[in-house]
Amino acid sequence: MEDHVYKVVRLVGSSEKSVEEAIQNAITKASASIRNMRWFEVVETRGHIEDNRVKHYQVTVSVGFTIE
Protein backbone atom coordinates (compact mmCIF):
# COMPACT_ATOMS: atom_id res chain seq x y z
CA MET A 1 0.00 0.00 0.00
CA GLU A 2 1.27 3.42 -0.94
CA ASP A 3 1.60 6.06 1.78
CA HIS A 4 -0.45 9.22 1.22
CA VAL A 5 -0.41 12.71 2.64
CA TYR A 6 -3.76 14.46 2.54
CA LYS A 7 -4.79 18.09 2.58
CA VAL A 8 -8.26 18.69 4.07
CA VAL A 9 -10.63 21.50 3.12
CA ARG A 10 -14.15 22.29 4.29
CA LEU A 11 -16.90 22.82 1.75
CA VAL A 12 -20.55 23.76 2.12
CA GLY A 13 -23.02 22.50 -0.46
CA SER A 14 -26.71 23.24 -0.74
CA SER A 15 -29.72 21.77 -2.48
CA GLU A 16 -33.47 22.19 -2.57
CA LYS A 17 -33.90 18.41 -2.99
CA SER A 18 -31.78 16.44 -0.51
CA VAL A 19 -28.76 16.15 1.76
CA GLU A 20 -27.17 13.75 -0.73
CA GLU A 21 -27.54 16.27 -3.56
CA ALA A 22 -26.07 19.02 -1.36
CA ILE A 23 -22.99 16.84 -0.77
CA GLN A 24 -22.69 16.02 -4.47
CA ASN A 25 -23.07 19.70 -5.42
CA ALA A 26 -20.18 20.67 -3.13
CA ILE A 27 -17.91 17.92 -4.46
CA THR A 28 -18.80 18.53 -8.11
CA LYS A 29 -18.14 22.27 -7.85
CA ALA A 30 -14.86 21.76 -5.97
CA SER A 31 -13.65 19.25 -8.57
CA ALA A 32 -13.22 22.15 -11.01
CA SER A 33 -10.27 23.41 -8.96
CA ILE A 34 -9.23 20.56 -6.61
CA ARG A 35 -7.61 17.42 -7.99
CA ASN A 36 -7.23 14.01 -6.37
CA MET A 37 -10.17 14.20 -3.96
CA ARG A 38 -10.35 10.86 -2.15
CA TRP A 39 -12.84 11.02 0.73
CA PHE A 40 -15.37 13.21 2.52
CA GLU A 41 -16.84 13.42 6.00
CA VAL A 42 -20.14 15.13 6.81
CA VAL A 43 -19.40 17.63 9.57
CA GLU A 44 -22.70 19.48 9.86
CA THR A 45 -26.18 19.41 8.36
CA ARG A 46 -28.48 22.42 8.37
CA GLY A 47 -31.59 23.52 6.58
CA HIS A 48 -33.76 26.48 5.76
CA ILE A 49 -37.45 26.33 6.62
CA GLU A 50 -40.03 28.32 4.72
CA ASP A 51 -43.82 28.02 5.15
CA ASN A 52 -43.32 25.12 7.57
CA ARG A 53 -41.44 23.08 4.95
CA VAL A 54 -37.77 22.38 4.31
CA LYS A 55 -36.77 24.80 1.56
CA HIS A 56 -33.00 24.12 1.35
CA TYR A 57 -30.57 21.57 2.74
CA GLN A 58 -27.07 22.78 3.58
CA VAL A 59 -24.25 20.35 4.36
CA THR A 60 -20.71 21.09 5.52
CA VAL A 61 -18.20 18.43 4.49
CA SER A 62 -14.50 17.97 5.09
CA VAL A 63 -12.86 16.69 1.91
CA GLY A 64 -9.46 15.03 1.80
CA PHE A 65 -7.31 15.07 -1.30
CA THR A 66 -3.85 13.69 -1.92
CA ILE A 67 -0.94 16.05 -2.40
CA GLU A 68 1.09 15.45 -5.54
Coordinates of C-alpha atoms in Angstrom, one line a residue:
M1 CA 0.0 0.0 0.0
E2 CA 1.3 3.4 -0.9
D3 CA 1.6 6.1 1.8
H4 CA -0.4 9.2 1.2
V5 CA -0.4 12.7 2.6
Y6 CA -3.8 14.5 2.5
K7 CA -4.8 18.1 2.6
V8 CA -8.3 18.7 4.1
V9 CA -10.6 21.5 3.1
R10 CA -14.2 22.3 4.3
L11 CA -16.9 22.8 1.7
V12 CA -20.5 23.8 2.1
G13 CA -23.0 22.5 -0.5
S14 CA -26.7 23.2 -0.7
S15 CA -29.7 21.8 -2.5
E16 CA -33.5 22.2 -2.6
K17 CA -33.9 18.4 -3.0
S18 CA -31.8 16.4 -0.5
V19 CA -28.8 16.2 1.8
E20 CA -27.2 13.8 -0.7
E21 CA -27.5 16.3 -3.6
A22 CA -26.1 19.0 -1.4
I23 CA -23.0 16.8 -0.8
Q24 CA -22.7 16.0 -4.5
N25 CA -23.1 19.7 -5.4
A26 CA -20.2 20.7 -3.1
I27 CA -17.9 17.9 -4.5
T28 CA -18.8 18.5 -8.1
K29 CA -18.1 22.3 -7.9
A30 CA -14.9 21.8 -6.0
S31 CA -13.7 19.2 -8.6
A32 CA -13.2 22.1 -11.0
S33 CA -10.3 23.4 -9.0
I34 CA -9.2 20.6 -6.6
R35 CA -7.6 17.4 -8.0
N36 CA -7.2 14.0 -6.4
M37 CA -10.2 14.2 -4.0
R38 CA -10.4 10.9 -2.1
W39 CA -12.8 11.0 0.7
F40 CA -15.4 13.2 2.5
E41 CA -16.8 13.4 6.0
V42 CA -20.1 15.1 6.8
V43 CA -19.4 17.6 9.6
E44 CA -22.7 19.5 9.9
T45 CA -26.2 19.4 8.4
R46 CA -28.5 22.4 8.4
G47 CA -31.6 23.5 6.6
H48 CA -33.8 26.5 5.8
I49 CA -37.5 26.3 6.6
E50 CA -40.0 28.3 4.7
D51 CA -43.8 28.0 5.2
N52 CA -43.3 25.1 7.6
R53 CA -41.4 23.1 5.0
V54 CA -37.8 22.4 4.3
K55 CA -36.8 24.8 1.6
H56 CA -33.0 24.1 1.4
Y57 CA -30.6 21.6 2.7
Q58 CA -27.1 22.8 3.6
V59 CA -24.3 20.3 4.4
T60 CA -20.7 21.1 5.5
V61 CA -18.2 18.4 4.5
S62 CA -14.5 18.0 5.1
V63 CA -12.9 16.7 1.9
G64 CA -9.5 15.0 1.8
F65 CA -7.3 15.1 -1.3
T66 CA -3.8 13.7 -1.9
I67 CA -0.9 16.0 -2.4
E68 CA 1.1 15.4 -5.5

